[in-house]
Amino acid sequence: MSPTYDVIVIGLGGMGSAAAHHLSARGARVLGLEKFGPVHDRGSSHGGSRITRQSYFEDPAYVPLLLRAYELYEDLERATGREIATLCGGVMIGRPGTRAVSGSLRSAREWDLPHEMLDAAEVRRRFPTLTPAADEVGLYEAKAGLLRPENTVAAHLQLATGQGADLHFDEPMTGWEPYRDGVRVHTAKGTYTAGRLVICPGAWAPRLLADIGVDCVIERQVMYWFQPDGGIEPFRPERHPVYIWEDAAGVQVYGFPALDGPEGGAKVAFFRKGATPTSPETIDRTVHDDEVRAMAEQVSGLLPDLPGHFLKAATCMYTTTPDEHFVIAPHPAHPDSVTVACGFSGHGFKFVPVVGEILADLALTGATAHPIGLFDPARFAAGTV
């Protein structure tokens, strides 16, 4: 008996929804299984905005994937009519030796990416909302900007459904095992067979992928929205860029323009500062007063008008690997039938469409032309990392 599906995709957040789209676009019979409803806020693909940028301080090896992701985001907007990317420009600010500045400059030079180096006075002149210290500089990238995560997931789900994918929501996987030449997947509602399995578990990786040899830590993170003193006009995307600011102590803050009118405010967050290990089941989703005060105090050093009035906050989760690089690869124990994508370590959403393309490559052909050697879980073998 042949399997019911060519590929089953577990998890339909950012990466899983993109995988379902790219697989079904190639004619594969796809089943997608999601623990929650469509475009939910219980994982990591929510919060209204994510930064996208090409001068990537994390590692220049990511740049080719970013360039492809930019192309795919344009395709996604054209195909669905949804607002996905706003390239309002972005500036990485700090002392010249900080990772945010020096790492961005390294990638920009290595890949010949358009960029400008600005001294503090020029940053202040161009972007009056930003007040870097005299010894700080900024790398400005016109092609940086922001992505709409909810719209992105919804767009991929829309296309996948239109291409014939069978998407089941509120139906979590309870287990799977090898079966004949493929896999068998169990849920509370049924059992399904497929030739291949793609697992995109997000913060559920420590439980669902405990056997791949990667020690992922789930971190509680908080996003904050403030109403700036003097109103939002200076903070609109036409005037205010996305930004990452790294202070002298190495603490990074990132933020966005005001996107959703006066009631929406401007969003800001720490990048990994004070991350609290947690799990999807135990995360504290209450944002406490001392957290709001700490955020307001930190961001006022660069944007003195921003923390005028606190509007709201929301939690999300990072699934972080020991080296903060991704895991995208065939399953080490089941390389011919299972592909995994996890550990996006708080900087993965900008790669969503190209990760979907890679997962489709791996599931259908066993290989990809994209450079993913950095993401092999074998790097965590004893003594490697």
Short mmCIF file of C-alpha atoms in Angstrom, two decimals:
data_model
loop_
_atom_site.label_atom_id
_atom_site.label_comp_id
_atom_site.label_asym_id
_atom_site.label_seq_id
_atom_site.Cartn_x
_atom_site.Cartn_y
_atom_site.Cartn_z
CA MET A 1 0.00 0.00 0.00
CA SER A 2 1.44 3.38 -0.97
CA PRO A 3 1.58 6.13 1.68
CA THR A 4 -1.30 8.59 1.85
CA TYR A 5 1.00 11.62 1.56
CA ASP A 6 4.36 12.38 0.01
CA VAL A 7 5.39 14.60 2.94
CA ILE A 8 3.99 15.34 6.39
CA VAL A 9 5.03 18.66 7.93
CA ILE A 10 4.92 18.97 11.72
CA GLY A 11 4.40 22.55 12.90
CA LEU A 12 2.86 25.28 10.74
CA GLY A 13 4.49 28.38 12.19
CA GLY A 14 7.06 30.35 10.23
CA MET A 15 9.26 27.53 8.92
CA GLY A 16 6.57 24.85 8.67
CA SER A 17 4.12 27.04 6.77
CA ALA A 18 6.87 27.94 4.29
CA ALA A 19 7.81 24.28 3.89
CA ALA A 20 4.17 23.34 3.25
CA HIS A 21 3.99 26.02 0.55
CA HIS A 22 7.20 25.08 -1.24
CA LEU A 23 6.47 21.36 -1.09
CA SER A 24 2.93 21.69 -2.42
CA ALA A 25 4.10 24.15 -5.10
CA ARG A 26 6.27 21.33 -6.46
CA GLY A 27 3.30 19.00 -6.67
CA ALA A 28 3.92 17.01 -3.49
CA ARG A 29 0.95 15.63 -1.59
CA VAL A 30 1.36 17.45 1.73
CA LEU A 31 -0.22 17.04 5.14
CA GLY A 32 0.49 19.78 7.67
CA LEU A 33 -0.18 19.20 11.37
CA GLU A 34 -0.32 22.11 13.83
CA LYS A 35 -0.79 21.95 17.59
CA PHE A 36 -2.72 25.25 17.68
CA GLY A 37 -4.87 27.24 15.30
CA PRO A 38 -3.55 29.03 12.20
CA VAL A 39 -1.28 32.06 12.78
CA HIS A 40 -1.26 31.60 16.56
CA ASP A 41 0.70 33.51 19.21
CA ARG A 42 1.84 30.61 21.39
CA GLY A 43 5.26 30.13 19.81
CA SER A 44 7.70 32.49 18.10
CA SER A 45 6.05 33.72 14.87
CA HIS A 46 4.04 36.64 16.23
CA GLY A 47 4.46 40.17 17.57
CA GLY A 48 3.66 42.26 14.51
CA SER A 49 7.21 42.83 13.22
CA ARG A 50 10.64 41.28 12.75
CA ILE A 51 13.82 42.96 11.55
CA THR A 52 15.32 41.92 8.22
CA ARG A 53 18.82 42.94 7.12
CA GLN A 54 21.57 41.72 4.83
CA SER A 55 24.76 43.01 6.53
CA TYR A 56 24.55 40.13 8.95
CA PHE A 57 26.71 40.43 12.05
CA GLU A 58 26.02 36.87 13.18
CA ASP A 59 28.12 35.38 10.35
CA PRO A 60 28.77 36.29 6.69
CA ALA A 61 27.75 32.71 5.77
CA TYR A 62 24.12 33.73 6.19
CA VAL A 63 24.21 36.41 3.49
CA PRO A 64 23.46 34.20 0.43
CA LEU A 65 20.41 32.85 2.22
CA LEU A 66 19.26 36.38 3.03
CA LEU A 67 19.59 37.47 -0.58
CA ARG A 68 17.37 34.56 -1.64
CA ALA A 69 14.92 35.26 1.19
CA TYR A 70 14.48 38.83 -0.09
CA GLU A 71 13.54 37.47 -3.52
CA LEU A 72 11.08 35.02 -2.03
CA TYR A 73 9.42 37.66 0.15
CA GLU A 74 8.78 39.72 -2.98
CA ASP A 75 7.28 36.63 -4.64
CA LEU A 76 5.09 36.05 -1.61
CA GLU A 77 3.73 39.60 -1.67
CA ARG A 78 2.96 39.41 -5.38
CA ALA A 79 1.26 36.05 -5.07
CA THR A 80 -0.98 36.91 -2.12
CA GLY A 81 -1.34 40.70 -2.06
CA ARG A 82 -0.41 40.72 1.62
CA GLU A 83 1.93 43.26 3.22
CA ILE A 84 5.07 41.31 4.07
CA ALA A 85 8.22 43.47 3.92
CA THR A 86 8.78 47.20 4.52
CA LEU A 87 12.34 48.23 3.62
CA CYS A 88 12.55 51.41 5.69
CA GLY A 89 16.32 51.13 6.17
CA GLY A 90 18.22 50.03 9.22
CA VAL A 91 21.14 51.24 11.30
CA MET A 92 23.44 49.15 13.52
CA ILE A 93 24.79 51.40 16.27
CA GLY A 94 27.58 51.04 18.80
CA ARG A 95 31.26 51.61 19.34
CA PRO A 96 33.31 50.51 16.31
CA GLY A 97 34.43 47.25 17.94
CA THR A 98 30.99 46.04 19.00
CA ARG A 99 29.59 42.95 17.34
CA ALA A 100 26.60 44.82 15.94
CA VAL A 101 28.88 47.24 14.08
CA SER A 102 32.03 45.28 13.29
CA GLY A 103 30.17 42.08 12.39
CA SER A 104 27.78 43.95 10.11
CA LEU A 105 30.68 45.71 8.43
CA ARG A 106 32.47 42.40 7.89
CA SER A 107 29.48 40.90 6.08
CA ALA A 108 28.87 44.05 4.06
CA ARG A 109 32.46 44.12 2.84
CA GLU A 110 32.74 40.38 2.22
CA TRP A 111 29.60 40.33 0.06
CA ASP A 112 29.92 43.84 -1.40
CA LEU A 113 26.60 44.92 0.08
CA PRO A 114 25.55 48.57 -0.24
CA HIS A 115 26.07 50.31 3.10
CA GLU A 116 27.24 53.55 4.68
CA MET A 117 29.30 54.16 7.79
CA LEU A 118 27.97 57.13 9.76
CA ASP A 119 29.49 58.96 12.70
CA ALA A 120 27.27 59.87 15.64
CA ALA A 121 26.56 63.36 14.35
CA GLU A 122 25.40 62.02 10.99
CA VAL A 123 23.17 59.41 12.62
CA ARG A 124 21.55 62.18 14.67
CA ARG A 125 21.15 64.41 11.62
CA ARG A 126 19.51 61.76 9.45
CA PHE A 127 17.44 60.17 12.20
CA PRO A 128 16.62 62.74 14.90
CA THR A 129 14.87 60.09 17.01
CA LEU A 130 18.28 58.45 17.61
CA THR A 131 20.90 60.01 19.90
CA PRO A 132 24.06 57.87 19.85
CA ALA A 133 26.99 58.87 22.03
CA ALA A 134 29.88 60.77 20.47
CA ASP A 135 32.10 57.67 20.42
CA GLU A 136 29.48 55.52 18.68
CA VAL A 137 29.02 54.95 14.95
CA GLY A 138 26.31 53.46 12.78
CA LEU A 139 26.31 51.14 9.80
CA TYR A 140 23.34 52.15 7.67
CA GLU A 141 21.78 49.68 5.25
CA ALA A 142 19.02 51.01 2.99
CA LYS A 143 17.76 47.48 2.22
CA ALA A 144 17.14 46.66 5.87
CA GLY A 145 13.63 46.90 7.22
CA LEU A 146 10.90 44.85 8.79
CA LEU A 147 8.72 41.83 8.13
CA ARG A 148 5.17 41.13 9.23
CA PRO A 149 5.31 37.66 10.81
CA GLU A 150 1.59 36.99 11.05
CA ASN A 151 1.05 38.05 7.44
CA THR A 152 3.97 35.90 6.34
CA VAL A 153 2.61 32.77 7.99
CA ALA A 154 -0.90 33.48 6.71
CA ALA A 155 0.42 33.99 3.17
CA HIS A 156 2.31 30.69 3.16
CA LEU A 157 -0.72 28.86 4.54
CA GLN A 158 -2.92 30.51 1.91
CA LEU A 159 -0.67 29.39 -0.92
CA ALA A 160 -0.21 25.89 0.48
CA THR A 161 -3.97 25.40 0.77
CA GLY A 162 -4.52 26.72 -2.75
CA GLN A 163 -1.92 24.27 -4.04
CA GLY A 164 -3.76 21.32 -2.50
CA ALA A 165 -2.00 20.89 0.84
CA ASP A 166 -4.12 19.29 3.54
CA LEU A 167 -3.60 21.43 6.67
CA HIS A 168 -4.93 20.23 10.03
CA PHE A 169 -5.02 22.69 12.93
CA ASP A 170 -5.54 21.92 16.62
CA GLU A 171 -4.15 18.45 15.89
CA PRO A 172 -0.76 17.95 17.56
CA MET A 173 1.43 15.01 16.71
CA THR A 174 1.59 12.46 19.54
CA GLY A 175 4.34 10.33 18.00
CA TRP A 176 5.93 8.96 14.86
CA GLU A 177 8.00 5.99 13.74
CA PRO A 178 9.65 4.65 10.60
CA TYR A 179 7.15 2.70 8.51
CA ARG A 180 8.03 0.70 5.41
CA ASP A 181 9.89 3.13 3.15
CA GLY A 182 8.66 6.22 4.97
CA VAL A 183 7.06 7.25 8.23
CA ARG A 184 3.88 6.84 10.21
CA VAL A 185 2.60 9.77 12.28
CA HIS A 186 0.08 9.57 15.10
CA THR A 187 -2.27 12.22 16.47
CA ALA A 188 -5.27 12.04 18.78
CA LYS A 189 -7.46 12.14 15.67
CA GLY A 190 -5.75 9.59 13.46
CA THR A 191 -2.69 7.91 11.99
CA TYR A 192 -1.10 9.07 8.74
CA THR A 193 1.62 7.66 6.50
CA ALA A 194 4.01 9.48 4.21
CA GLY A 195 7.21 8.95 2.31
CA ARG A 196 8.92 11.80 4.15
CA LEU A 197 8.55 13.79 7.37
CA VAL A 198 9.58 17.41 8.00
CA ILE A 199 9.68 18.51 11.65
CA CYS A 200 9.58 22.24 12.43
CA PRO A 201 8.85 22.16 16.17
CA GLY A 202 9.87 25.65 17.29
CA ALA A 203 10.04 25.78 21.08
CA TRP A 204 8.92 22.16 21.28
CA ALA A 205 12.28 21.02 19.83
CA PRO A 206 13.73 19.75 23.14
CA ARG A 207 10.86 17.27 23.38
CA LEU A 208 10.23 16.37 19.74
CA LEU A 209 13.88 16.33 18.64
CA ALA A 210 15.63 15.15 21.80
CA ASP A 211 17.45 12.49 19.78
CA ILE A 212 19.36 14.69 17.31
CA GLY A 213 22.17 15.61 19.68
CA VAL A 214 21.44 19.33 20.00
CA ASP A 215 20.96 20.88 23.44
CA CYS A 216 18.44 23.61 22.65
CA VAL A 217 17.47 26.00 25.44
CA ILE A 218 14.07 27.70 25.37
CA GLU A 219 14.34 31.34 26.44
CA ARG A 220 11.55 33.65 27.54
CA GLN A 221 11.78 37.00 25.77
CA VAL A 222 9.59 40.10 25.97
CA MET A 223 8.51 42.61 23.33
CA TYR A 224 7.41 46.11 24.43
CA TRP A 225 5.39 48.86 22.76
CA PHE A 226 5.68 52.51 23.88
CA GLN A 227 3.91 55.70 22.84
CA PRO A 228 6.71 58.23 22.21
CA ASP A 229 6.70 61.66 23.82
CA GLY A 230 5.45 64.10 21.21
CA GLY A 231 3.55 61.47 19.24
CA ILE A 232 4.45 58.94 16.58
CA GLU A 233 5.10 61.19 13.56
CA PRO A 234 8.91 61.19 13.94
CA PHE A 235 8.77 57.41 14.39
CA ARG A 236 6.90 56.54 11.21
CA PRO A 237 8.72 54.25 8.72
CA GLU A 238 9.32 57.13 6.32
CA ARG A 239 11.50 58.85 8.95
CA HIS A 240 12.62 56.25 11.49
CA PRO A 241 14.59 53.09 10.61
CA VAL A 242 14.79 49.74 12.28
CA TYR A 243 17.84 49.68 14.54
CA ILE A 244 20.07 47.50 16.67
CA TRP A 245 22.04 49.31 19.36
CA GLU A 246 24.83 47.61 21.30
CA ASP A 247 26.06 49.50 24.35
CA ALA A 248 29.53 49.43 25.88
CA ALA A 249 28.56 46.46 28.07
CA GLY A 250 27.48 44.40 25.06
CA VAL A 251 23.75 44.73 25.77
CA GLN A 252 21.75 44.87 22.53
CA VAL A 253 18.43 46.63 22.05
CA TYR A 254 16.50 46.48 18.79
CA GLY A 255 13.44 48.36 17.64
CA PHE A 256 11.06 49.41 14.91
CA PRO A 257 9.14 52.35 13.52
CA ALA A 258 5.58 53.00 14.67
CA LEU A 259 3.55 50.78 12.34
CA ASP A 260 -0.09 50.72 13.38
CA GLY A 261 -1.14 54.28 14.09
CA PRO A 262 -1.16 56.18 17.39
CA GLU A 263 -2.60 53.26 19.30
CA GLY A 264 0.16 50.91 18.12
CA GLY A 265 3.19 52.80 19.39
CA ALA A 266 6.75 51.74 18.58
CA LYS A 267 8.09 48.32 19.45
CA VAL A 268 11.42 47.69 21.20
CA ALA A 269 13.08 44.74 22.90
CA PHE A 270 16.29 43.42 24.38
CA PHE A 271 18.12 40.85 22.31
CA ARG A 272 18.68 37.98 24.72
CA LYS A 273 19.51 40.12 27.79
CA GLY A 274 18.39 38.38 30.97
CA ALA A 275 16.87 35.49 29.05
CA THR A 276 15.00 33.17 31.38
CA PRO A 277 15.13 29.44 30.52
CA THR A 278 11.61 28.10 30.24
CA SER A 279 9.41 25.73 28.26
CA PRO A 280 6.24 26.19 26.22
CA GLU A 281 4.28 24.71 29.12
CA THR A 282 5.82 26.76 31.92
CA ILE A 283 6.60 30.15 30.34
CA ASP A 284 5.49 33.14 32.41
CA ARG A 285 3.40 35.15 29.96
CA THR A 286 2.87 37.99 32.46
CA VAL A 287 5.16 40.97 31.85
CA HIS A 288 6.12 42.52 35.18
CA ASP A 289 6.54 46.19 36.13
CA ASP A 290 10.25 45.87 36.81
CA GLU A 291 10.76 44.49 33.30
CA VAL A 292 8.98 47.48 31.77
CA ARG A 293 11.07 49.88 33.84
CA ALA A 294 14.32 48.18 32.81
CA MET A 295 13.37 48.36 29.14
CA ALA A 296 12.36 52.02 29.36
CA GLU A 297 15.58 52.94 31.16
CA GLN A 298 17.80 51.12 28.66
CA VAL A 299 16.17 52.41 25.48
CA SER A 300 16.08 56.01 26.70
CA GLY A 301 19.86 56.08 26.28
CA LEU A 302 19.44 56.00 22.50
CA LEU A 303 15.85 57.15 21.98
CA PRO A 304 15.03 59.65 24.75
CA ASP A 305 11.55 60.34 23.36
CA LEU A 306 10.48 56.71 22.99
CA PRO A 307 9.54 55.46 26.46
CA GLY A 308 6.99 58.24 26.97
CA HIS A 309 4.06 55.99 27.76
CA PHE A 310 4.01 52.21 28.05
CA LEU A 311 1.27 50.64 25.95
CA LYS A 312 1.62 46.87 26.10
CA ALA A 313 4.01 43.94 26.12
CA ALA A 314 4.00 40.33 24.97
CA THR A 315 6.22 37.31 25.50
CA CYS A 316 7.74 35.01 22.92
CA MET A 317 10.29 32.22 22.95
CA TYR A 318 13.74 31.78 21.46
CA THR A 319 14.88 28.22 20.80
CA THR A 320 18.63 28.65 21.16
CA THR A 321 21.44 26.28 20.21
CA PRO A 322 24.80 26.34 22.02
CA ASP A 323 26.44 28.35 19.20
CA GLU A 324 23.28 30.33 18.29
CA HIS A 325 23.33 28.98 14.72
CA PHE A 326 20.41 27.08 13.18
CA VAL A 327 19.84 23.37 12.72
CA ILE A 328 18.59 22.47 9.22
CA ALA A 329 19.46 18.97 8.09
CA PRO A 330 18.36 15.41 7.55
CA HIS A 331 17.65 13.70 10.86
CA PRO A 332 20.93 12.05 11.94
CA ALA A 333 19.22 8.71 12.69
CA HIS A 334 16.74 8.79 9.79
CA PRO A 335 18.44 10.78 7.00
CA ASP A 336 16.44 9.21 4.17
CA SER A 337 13.00 9.92 5.59
CA VAL A 338 13.09 12.80 8.11
CA THR A 339 14.24 16.42 7.81
CA VAL A 340 14.51 18.77 10.80
CA ALA A 341 14.57 22.55 11.22
CA CYS A 342 14.99 24.02 14.70
CA GLY A 343 17.16 26.15 16.96
CA PHE A 344 16.65 29.45 15.16
CA SER A 345 18.05 31.21 18.22
CA GLY A 346 16.06 34.43 18.04
CA HIS A 347 17.26 35.50 14.58
CA GLY A 348 15.56 33.08 12.22
CA PHE A 349 12.35 34.66 11.03
CA LYS A 350 13.96 36.71 8.25
CA PHE A 351 14.98 33.39 6.66
CA VAL A 352 11.50 31.83 6.68
CA PRO A 353 10.86 31.56 2.92
CA VAL A 354 14.32 30.28 2.04
CA VAL A 355 14.21 27.76 4.88
CA GLY A 356 10.93 26.52 3.39
CA GLU A 357 12.68 26.16 0.04
CA ILE A 358 15.59 24.28 1.63
CA LEU A 359 13.28 21.92 3.50
CA ALA A 360 11.42 21.13 0.28
CA ASP A 361 14.77 20.40 -1.41
CA LEU A 362 15.90 18.08 1.37
CA ALA A 363 12.57 16.27 1.71
CA LEU A 364 12.09 15.67 -2.01
CA THR A 365 15.66 15.18 -3.27
CA GLY A 366 17.84 14.67 -0.19
CA ALA A 367 20.06 17.64 -1.02
CA THR A 368 19.98 21.40 -1.58
CA ALA A 369 22.08 23.85 -3.52
CA HIS A 370 21.81 26.37 -0.70
CA PRO A 371 24.83 26.66 1.64
CA ILE A 372 23.68 24.98 4.87
CA GLY A 373 26.88 23.38 6.13
CA LEU A 374 26.86 25.73 9.13
CA PHE A 375 23.57 24.20 10.26
CA ASP A 376 24.58 20.52 10.45
CA PRO A 377 23.80 19.09 13.93
CA ALA A 378 26.93 16.97 13.67
CA ARG A 379 28.89 20.08 14.72
CA PHE A 380 27.73 19.41 18.28
CA ALA A 381 29.53 16.11 18.46
CA ALA A 382 31.94 15.90 21.41
CA GLY A 383 34.74 18.39 21.08
CA THR A 384 33.40 20.10 17.93
CA VAL A 385 31.62 23.11 19.45
#
